[in-house]
Amino acid sequence: MHPKWHKRTTLIPMGRDESTETSLSPYLSKLGVWAFSIGCSIGWGSFIVTSSSYLRQAGAWGSILGLLLGALIMIVIARNYHYMVNCFPDAGGAYTYAKEVFGHDHGFLTAWFLFLTYIAVFWANVTSLPLFTQYFAGDILKIGFHYTLFDYDIYLGEAALSILAIILTVLACMRSRKWTMRAMVAMSALFTISILAAFIACASRLGSPAFSIDPGFVPNASELSQIALIASISPWAFIGFENVSHSAPEFNFPHTQLFKILLASIVFTTILYIAVMLMSTMVHPPQYANWLEYISDLGNLSGIEALPAFYAAYALLGDGGVALLMLALLALVLTSLIGNVIALSRMAYALAKDDILPGRLAYVNKQGSPQNALLAIGAVSFVVPFIGRTAIGWIVDVTTIGAIIIYAIVSASTFKIARARGERTERTTGVLGAAIMIAFGCYLLISGLISSDVMEPESYFLFAIWGLLGFAAFRILLAHDKKKRFGRSTIVWVGLLSLVMFVGFTWMDQTLMGSERTADSAISSSYDVNTETNETVASNKTMLHEQIQDLQKRRLITMLMAAGLFTLASILLITNFAHVSRWARESDDKLGKTWLVIYTNPITGLPSMMRFLETAPEVAERIRENGGTPALIAFRLMGYKNHIENYGHENGNKILRAIGKELVSAFGRENCAHASDEHFYVIAPLEDVEPKTFNVFEACSAYHESLRLPLKAGVFPCQPDDDIATTGINRARTACDSHSKSWESELLWYDDELGAEVKMRSYVLETVDEAIEHRWIRPYYQAEVDAHTHRICGAEALARWIDPNVGFLSPAQFIPVLEEAGVLHKVDLHMIDCVTADLARKKSQGLPVVPISVNISMDDLAKFDVTHEISKRADEAGVERSLLHIEFTESAAISDAGMLQEAVDELKAAGFEVWMDDFGSGYSSLNSLKNFNFDVVKLDMEFLRDDKNPRTWDVIAGIVLMVQKLGMRTLAEGVETEEQATRLAEAGCDILQGYYFAKPLSLEEIDAKYKDEKTASRK
């Protein structure tokens, strides 16, 4: 498996000012992702086409069955997207997956067709707004200058509406991501409910006896072929559901939940399509014999009659039904505009981060949006309203092929990674998705040679032109590719050339067939009109001669254009590869010079890690042949980075060279490697490890004795099944780093206990989000009692992790791990949520409540506004702030007194009590205590470990007295005996806590105990 498929690293390309960009931050909820997914799946075109073209080509049953089959296929594609998002949770969607799995050439090709697909859908919807007004408000916008392009009338008023929509969409996406998400959720809910409500109302009004969808299929055509046709264009019907993959870094929930959301989107989309299709068959104008005859004649109708679903709503529900569908259609258009602009901007952001587009497009504004990318998309779209719907329709047709290419690449990426990882389910969905998309593509292209019903000839021509432009853009990219990332995949560009040529041939064939039909129609009309006389015969011959000449002229022009396409594509391909070949020759010249650099560390002259990984398996095999056990040793010079900061790199290099010399002397040069900086690796027979390693320690200690930089060595004995490059290296390094805090040279062995510890650490970090979501982590409450009356006056919320897979995890197993990884704030916020929810529930049930203390780490102060977040959660739950006591450890006062003091003051001003926890745990500073205005100081349980020593109680009494004089109360932890409780009360302690009074209990145990006590008191 390729290393980059295992661990993700974010790099900032050289030459870009890091201060001008920030990363995309999470904001998208699960409901928001569903709204974006379904909102991008359905737009004006799909709403109208499914209720007209689908039914006209395959009938009602053919359309429904084909759509259901297409939905099942899209579920496979959704599974593949889910897998890829979890492998690469970065912006860019399919572009990122193709780039990471197959290389930059595939990535560029994917991005090229992604852009065409998404921008075409955006353009189609933005230019549908004038159509919307035409259908429902007549010619109100047909004002200003007017011209005709491709037989479509374009007015200034209609163009102005589209431009206004572009501006407002871009501005909305720039200024507020959260409000945009809320608008998407509201509008997606609106069109879903409206369409379903209209369908149910129409069906109930019509009644089951009158509701018939006959004919189920179009006569005189194979039923199976009709179903296959609709299924094959299903990528067009669902394209957009995957747009959310471009916003993967912006999810505020685990990516593992994405598939369920995509599945829900596909299911709802399918239901809505079927509802619209069935509505379109319910009612037809009286001049038509059935709904199929009506829908086949839509081109000759206008207004509501030209929209079958709207006509049915009007006929059965009146103006209210039309208004309901109008709202739904407008919401569909707006969600499609927003969703596609968001997806395009995130893809542009990813391309800019990779230095394919200008770096300024990666700029993220204060609202978290890629501002310049959004502005660029808007600027590119301004010309579209002046092109007209006819040309836009040709471009939109191309999205079917574009979607098939994109889905095929994503599926192939899924298959490749799943096969490398040995994951059978995704390997199956990957190969299945790729095979189906290839089959669909072949079906559409071959059908295009037979029939012109699949796509217009102009659409094929535009696709070929877009392919040519891709070659040209790639040539420009090659010229500026200083990192030599492109031009490495011949098959990509030969495949694109073949596709361009095939599509060009299809365009030529359809154009010629269209010319022949035009000539045939003209000749037939002439013979139908004229009677057979000498004059008409002569006239017909003249007309026939003219038609033949015109046909020959069109044939010549078409063939010349096709030849021009093929020639230009070939020239671009040849020049691209000429450039790559020249670069390859230059690289070959440099290869001999760089070999030594690649396989040799320049500081020590030892073999590099790359060379070591090539030779180590052979060395291991020789050791086994001689009856030994190969062992990997990871060496690390501790304190190296601080040393070079103080004494310089040259001084540090001298030490590294000295260590390298000793390793070579002990183990032999071919068995050693200098990986980087302070890291070295050795492979040797197990019996040589201890004596030779200690010899190295002793020899190295002679260097720079005053500095005493320790050398750690971690050892892992390799078994025959262990892979040296992964298992061996990682486990030796794990052993080496296991005692990184101790400042002495050590020989450390990897064993099962250490392996279990590392495994548990990984498990904790990988599942903490899931544990929070499913409440595997939850509070246990330990009572705090008045020292004199022993009545409960509060409780401390202690985090407990009850895991269904590994059982109970003690706080010592997960708190330090999360704190070191910088994610403990997730648990702290979760605990506050749990505590406020528990307090709110007990209050609502009329049960008694006491203040609860919760722990906050210093890491939280750096991660979020503690006062704001705790206040918000308490207020939202309806819990008085006085019921929450916030605890900081004493070590926090030492680490950053200024930050802590500010937090304490803010929390107290907001109405919370603030306590110091673990006072006396090893960092005691009476001087620092006077600087903080805590309400309570908690004495660490360590004070009571030596409770038989009389001086212990003198110390406790002194601390209690001092704290009281500072105006604070005291709480003693760890009380386990009656004698301890009595003496603490005598010393003046205010509050007690410990197992003598109560062990930590879950809320369920507390409720059960309270119920039992209440029952007993009644008896």
XYZ file of C-alpha atoms in Angstrom, residues 434-923:
490
model
C -16.391 1.339 -12.802
C -17.739 -1.505 -14.981
C -21.277 -0.071 -15.016
C -20.078 3.429 -15.903
C -17.918 2.086 -18.743
C -20.924 0.115 -20.004
C -23.140 3.214 -19.814
C -20.578 5.274 -21.697
C -20.298 2.689 -24.476
C -24.090 2.395 -24.652
C -24.581 6.153 -25.025
C -21.813 6.578 -27.583
C -22.849 3.588 -29.663
C -26.514 4.631 -29.425
C -25.434 8.036 -30.692
C -24.200 6.397 -33.888
C -27.561 4.710 -34.397
C -30.047 7.326 -33.214
C -30.089 11.092 -32.620
C -32.498 10.752 -29.696
C -29.701 10.335 -27.139
C -28.060 13.765 -27.522
C -28.068 16.595 -30.013
C -25.205 16.589 -32.589
C -24.041 19.941 -31.204
C -23.534 18.316 -27.785
C -21.117 15.788 -29.240
C -19.283 18.591 -31.028
C -19.001 20.625 -27.824
C -17.673 17.587 -25.966
C -14.972 17.136 -28.597
C -14.093 20.842 -28.381
C -13.896 20.617 -24.586
C -11.532 17.665 -24.945
C -9.332 19.697 -27.294
C -9.311 22.594 -24.864
C -8.244 20.094 -22.206
C -5.222 19.158 -24.311
C -4.370 22.858 -24.730
C -4.778 23.603 -21.013
C -2.629 20.617 -20.180
C 0.085 21.918 -22.517
C 0.101 25.231 -20.640
C 0.223 23.356 -17.338
C 3.183 21.280 -18.531
C 5.099 24.430 -19.447
C 4.688 25.805 -15.920
C 5.081 22.514 -14.048
C 8.357 23.108 -12.238
C 7.748 20.163 -9.916
C 7.409 17.739 -12.871
C 4.194 16.250 -11.545
C 2.362 15.989 -14.888
C 2.878 14.090 -18.117
C 3.576 10.743 -16.460
C 0.509 8.838 -17.688
C 0.399 8.082 -21.404
C -2.793 6.046 -21.198
C -4.813 9.019 -19.872
C -4.143 11.214 -22.865
C -4.261 8.477 -25.485
C -7.603 7.477 -23.981
C -8.882 11.062 -24.112
C -7.716 11.404 -27.723
C -9.571 8.202 -28.622
C -12.683 9.477 -26.873
C -12.487 12.849 -28.642
C -12.110 11.106 -32.000
C -15.001 8.733 -31.324
C -17.258 11.555 -30.161
C -16.170 13.613 -33.176
C -17.067 10.718 -35.468
C -20.462 10.452 -33.740
C -21.014 14.182 -34.272
C -20.103 13.847 -37.958
C -22.403 10.857 -38.381
C -25.354 12.591 -36.682
C -24.794 15.813 -38.617
C -24.819 13.922 -41.908
C -27.928 11.995 -40.899
C -29.605 15.288 -40.004
C -28.705 16.755 -43.397
C -30.059 13.687 -45.146
C -33.314 13.893 -43.202
C -33.646 17.580 -44.087
C -33.120 16.849 -47.791
C -35.489 13.894 -47.693
C -38.149 16.015 -45.997
C -37.801 18.763 -48.609
C -38.047 16.283 -51.498
C -41.031 14.508 -49.938
C -42.819 17.804 -49.388
C -42.265 18.782 -52.996
C -43.718 15.554 -54.330
C -46.656 15.764 -51.948
C -47.571 19.285 -53.082
C -47.034 19.064 -56.830
C -48.897 17.048 -59.408
C -47.093 15.162 -62.113
C -46.789 17.561 -65.110
C -43.885 18.297 -67.362
C -43.278 21.573 -65.571
C -43.426 20.051 -62.071
C -41.178 17.166 -63.115
C -38.592 19.661 -64.336
C -38.997 21.708 -61.151
C -38.602 18.618 -58.990
C -35.473 17.600 -60.865
C -33.996 21.058 -60.313
C -34.904 20.980 -56.654
C -33.495 17.449 -56.313
C -30.247 18.571 -57.936
C -30.025 21.524 -55.527
C -30.667 19.289 -52.513
C -27.960 16.860 -53.630
C -25.492 19.703 -54.112
C -26.378 21.153 -50.700
C -26.011 17.712 -49.102
C -22.616 17.207 -50.704
C -21.528 20.657 -49.519
C -22.616 19.942 -45.965
C -20.903 16.551 -46.078
C -17.650 18.162 -47.204
C -17.799 20.854 -44.515
C -18.607 18.313 -41.817
C -15.803 15.969 -42.862
C -13.311 18.849 -43.009
C -14.325 19.970 -39.516
C -14.028 16.415 -38.204
C -10.629 16.050 -39.843
C -9.626 19.370 -38.301
C -10.678 18.113 -34.855
C -8.687 14.906 -35.247
C -5.634 16.749 -36.604
C -5.662 19.395 -33.887
C -6.098 16.802 -31.141
C -3.225 14.744 -32.535
C -0.957 17.799 -32.792
C -1.708 18.800 -29.209
C -1.086 15.254 -27.998
C 2.198 15.023 -29.886
C 3.451 18.403 -28.627
C 2.503 17.471 -25.057
C 4.461 14.260 -25.243
C 7.368 15.973 -26.985
C 7.601 18.290 -24.003
C 7.400 15.371 -21.583
C 10.025 13.417 -23.558
C 12.418 16.348 -23.447
C 11.914 16.625 -19.700
C 12.466 12.858 -19.366
C 15.787 13.097 -21.236
C 16.893 15.910 -18.970
C 15.858 13.861 -15.964
C 17.854 10.869 -17.215
C 20.949 13.070 -17.459
C 20.496 14.093 -13.844
C 19.626 10.618 -12.607
C 23.214 9.430 -12.425
C 24.124 12.496 -10.366
C 21.207 12.137 -8.015
C 21.515 8.391 -7.396
C 24.152 8.948 -4.739
C 21.980 11.598 -3.071
C 18.933 9.351 -3.044
C 20.687 6.310 -1.609
C 23.208 8.050 0.666
C 22.675 10.416 3.569
C 24.719 13.569 2.794
C 25.711 14.209 6.446
C 26.983 10.823 7.586
C 27.537 8.991 4.303
C 25.436 6.084 5.602
C 22.820 4.438 3.368
C 19.563 6.383 3.219
C 16.277 4.938 4.440
C 15.219 4.193 0.863
C 18.350 2.111 0.326
C 17.992 0.429 3.721
C 14.422 -0.680 2.954
C 15.642 -2.243 -0.296
C 18.520 -4.177 1.242
C 17.199 -5.007 4.752
C 14.952 -7.922 3.613
C 17.960 -9.579 1.963
C 20.075 -9.102 5.094
C 17.262 -10.564 7.217
C 17.058 -13.605 4.953
C 20.832 -14.207 5.250
C 20.594 -13.986 9.060
C 17.806 -16.595 9.071
C 19.781 -18.883 6.718
C 22.608 -18.797 9.278
C 20.190 -19.883 12.030
C 19.733 -16.478 13.629
C 16.839 -14.092 14.232
C 17.027 -10.684 12.553
C 16.366 -7.721 14.798
C 15.674 -4.131 13.842
C 17.185 -1.433 16.044
C 15.941 2.158 15.958
C 18.444 4.671 17.382
C 17.531 8.222 18.359
C 19.826 10.970 19.657
C 17.802 12.764 22.322
C 17.890 16.552 22.572
C 19.377 16.923 19.095
C 17.071 19.703 17.926
C 17.691 21.836 21.015
C 21.400 21.216 20.633
C 21.592 22.571 17.077
C 19.526 25.596 18.108
C 22.102 26.373 20.789
C 25.328 25.302 19.079
C 24.523 25.287 15.353
C 24.048 22.658 12.641
C 27.737 22.042 12.037
C 28.313 21.074 15.647
C 25.261 18.802 15.490
C 26.490 17.215 12.261
C 29.798 16.320 13.933
C 27.906 14.366 16.573
C 25.771 12.618 13.925
C 28.887 11.645 11.960
C 30.480 10.293 15.129
C 27.396 8.154 15.854
C 27.352 6.938 12.254
C 31.025 5.954 12.524
C 30.380 3.914 15.673
C 27.351 2.176 14.146
C 29.387 1.196 11.087
C 32.197 -0.048 13.318
C 29.775 -2.191 15.348
C 27.312 -3.461 12.739
C 28.815 -2.850 9.280
C 27.880 -0.103 6.811
C 25.493 -2.216 4.707
C 23.389 -2.954 7.805
C 22.949 0.680 8.878
C 20.874 3.642 7.736
C 20.667 7.318 8.629
C 16.991 8.167 8.139
C 16.857 11.839 9.076
C 18.295 14.198 11.673
C 18.630 12.214 14.918
C 17.181 8.901 13.641
C 19.292 5.850 12.671
C 18.311 2.250 11.916
C 20.264 -1.014 12.066
C 19.472 -4.630 11.216
C 21.543 -7.267 12.990
C 21.376 -10.804 14.434
C 19.477 -10.812 17.710
C 22.431 -12.180 19.674
C 24.583 -9.187 18.619
C 22.097 -6.527 19.703
C 22.932 -6.088 23.398
C 26.760 -6.249 23.340
C 27.190 -4.135 20.241
C 24.560 -1.558 21.236
C 26.177 -1.033 24.634
C 29.532 -0.668 22.889
C 27.982 2.088 20.773
C 26.573 3.780 23.899
C 29.972 3.704 25.565
C 31.838 4.981 22.521
C 29.333 7.801 21.895
C 29.422 8.950 25.504
C 33.022 10.060 24.913
C 31.763 12.790 22.572
C 30.743 16.091 24.134
C 30.667 14.715 27.687
C 29.533 18.055 29.056
C 26.362 17.883 26.986
C 25.520 14.261 27.704
C 23.034 13.764 24.884
C 21.546 10.301 25.516
C 21.138 7.745 22.758
C 17.994 5.602 22.831
C 17.812 2.234 21.074
C 14.538 0.408 20.438
C 14.702 -3.266 19.407
C 12.172 -5.456 17.614
C 13.008 -9.118 16.784
C 11.515 -9.817 13.339
C 9.569 -12.992 12.726
C 9.384 -14.457 9.190
C 5.898 -13.021 8.618
C 6.818 -9.498 9.769
C 7.240 -6.882 7.061
C 10.432 -4.951 7.742
C 9.310 -1.766 6.008
C 6.156 -1.444 8.096
C 5.942 -3.735 11.131
C 9.659 -3.907 11.875
C 10.483 -0.217 11.505
C 7.352 0.965 13.299
C 7.744 -1.335 16.289
C 11.441 -0.622 16.719
C 10.648 3.104 16.594
C 7.801 2.610 19.084
C 10.152 0.901 21.531
C 12.740 3.645 21.031
C 10.225 6.401 21.812
C 8.592 4.625 24.760
C 10.917 6.244 27.332
C 11.509 9.535 25.559
C 11.122 11.554 28.764
C 14.020 9.892 30.586
C 17.430 11.515 30.030
C 19.771 8.535 29.761
C 20.929 6.093 27.124
C 18.750 2.974 27.159
C 18.205 -0.256 25.272
C 14.442 -0.714 25.024
C 12.640 -3.811 23.783
C 9.310 -4.020 22.040
C 7.031 -6.458 23.872
C 3.343 -7.358 24.005
C 2.682 -4.915 26.837
C 4.143 -2.011 24.882
C 2.267 -3.151 21.784
C -0.993 -3.244 23.724
C -0.308 0.248 25.056
C 0.324 1.601 21.558
C -2.721 -0.221 20.239
C -4.877 1.233 23.017
C -3.547 4.714 22.334
C -4.453 4.362 18.661
C -7.874 2.981 19.574
C -8.582 5.902 21.889
C -7.636 8.502 19.279
C -9.509 6.757 16.459
C -12.750 6.152 18.378
C -13.047 9.168 20.684
C -15.550 10.864 18.354
C -17.638 7.698 18.164
C -17.410 7.263 21.937
C -18.728 10.783 22.442
C -21.520 10.357 19.912
C -22.757 7.087 21.429
C -22.183 8.242 25.057
C -19.640 5.533 25.749
C -17.946 8.408 27.540
C -20.308 9.708 30.194
C -20.182 11.262 33.659
C -20.098 9.320 36.895
C -20.967 11.469 39.894
C -19.118 11.360 43.236
C -20.827 13.102 46.109
C -19.301 16.079 47.942
C -20.526 16.431 51.546
C -20.496 19.128 54.199
C -17.595 18.350 56.545
C -19.681 18.924 59.689
C -23.181 17.651 58.805
C -22.168 15.067 56.204
C -25.121 16.171 54.081
C -24.578 16.128 50.305
C -23.840 19.628 49.061
C -22.576 18.856 45.576
C -20.964 16.279 43.302
C -18.038 16.011 40.921
C -18.596 14.760 37.366
C -15.857 12.238 36.543
C -15.397 11.019 32.960
C -15.787 7.266 32.487
C -15.423 5.383 29.196
C -17.524 2.200 28.999
C -16.601 0.759 25.614
C -18.666 -2.034 23.986
C -15.540 -3.385 22.270
C -12.775 -3.201 24.914
C -14.747 -2.743 28.130
C -14.009 -0.209 30.844
C -11.264 2.335 30.176
C -9.913 4.126 33.212
C -9.304 7.877 32.940
C -5.564 7.149 33.117
C -5.898 5.229 29.848
C -7.541 7.939 27.799
C -7.236 11.374 29.475
C -3.425 11.700 29.064
C -3.600 10.360 25.494
C -6.255 12.863 24.461
C -4.490 15.698 26.275
C -1.200 14.959 24.534
C -2.965 14.764 21.139
C -4.677 18.109 21.746
C -8.245 16.763 21.554
C -9.196 16.574 25.243
C -11.436 19.603 24.709
C -13.885 17.341 22.873
C -14.420 15.259 26.010
C -14.605 18.333 28.252
C -17.343 19.919 26.124
C -19.153 16.576 25.933
C -19.049 16.270 29.731
C -20.547 19.753 30.120
C -23.309 18.782 27.667
C -24.009 15.607 29.641
C -24.011 17.354 33.018
C -26.320 20.172 31.904
C -28.653 17.638 30.287
C -28.706 15.521 33.468
C -29.404 18.550 35.659
C -32.174 19.707 33.317
C -33.799 16.267 33.336
C -33.740 15.965 37.122
C -35.217 19.456 37.455
C -37.976 18.666 34.969
C -38.831 15.533 36.988
C -38.982 17.525 40.192
C -36.013 15.699 41.685
C -33.553 17.452 44.006
C -30.414 18.831 42.370
C -27.048 19.912 43.784
C -24.228 21.842 42.116
C -21.954 19.766 39.896
C -18.248 20.458 39.411
C -16.704 19.719 36.001
C -13.054 19.662 35.015
C -11.603 21.991 32.385
C -8.051 21.627 31.067
C -5.676 24.388 30.042
C -5.875 23.002 26.527
C -9.525 24.090 26.458
C -8.553 27.731 27.019
C -6.512 27.635 23.814
C -9.148 25.765 21.802
C -12.323 27.753 22.449
C -13.909 30.538 24.487
C -14.558 28.581 27.706
C -16.879 31.113 29.322
C -18.997 31.527 26.174
C -19.320 27.794 25.472
C -20.189 26.787 29.048
C -22.632 29.705 29.409
C -24.333 28.844 26.124
C -24.752 25.189 27.070
C -26.080 25.980 30.527
C -28.527 28.566 29.199
C -29.753 26.324 26.365
C -30.405 23.520 28.859
C -32.185 25.881 31.248
C -29.703 25.225 34.051
C -28.774 27.976 36.500
C -25.105 28.859 36.204
C -24.723 28.594 39.962
C -25.250 24.834 39.596
C -22.012 24.471 37.616
C -18.634 24.638 39.349
C -15.639 24.802 37.024
C -12.421 23.091 38.147
C -8.883 23.864 36.938
C -5.893 21.824 38.083
C -3.152 23.450 40.100
C -0.681 22.729 37.286
C -2.707 25.126 35.118
C -1.796 27.980 37.446
C 1.863 27.197 36.917
C 1.773 26.666 33.122
C 0.070 29.924 32.121
C -1.009 32.044 35.060
C -2.085 34.988 32.932
C -4.448 33.005 30.721
C -5.902 31.164 33.714
C -6.464 34.363 35.711
C -8.383 35.874 32.794
C -10.527 32.735 32.467
C -11.247 32.626 36.225
C -12.364 36.255 36.263
C -14.598 35.804 33.206
C -16.238 32.653 34.569
C -16.944 34.219 37.965
C -18.342 37.321 36.285
C -20.645 35.031 34.276
C -22.041 33.487 37.482
C -20.007 30.273 37.840
C -17.990 29.155 40.834
C -14.365 28.352 39.967
C -12.349 25.812 41.931
C -8.666 24.840 42.034
C -8.264 21.065 41.773
C -5.380 18.864 42.988
C -3.721 21.493 45.208
C -0.577 19.922 46.606
C -0.193 17.330 43.824
C 3.431 18.257 43.236
C 3.292 21.801 41.904
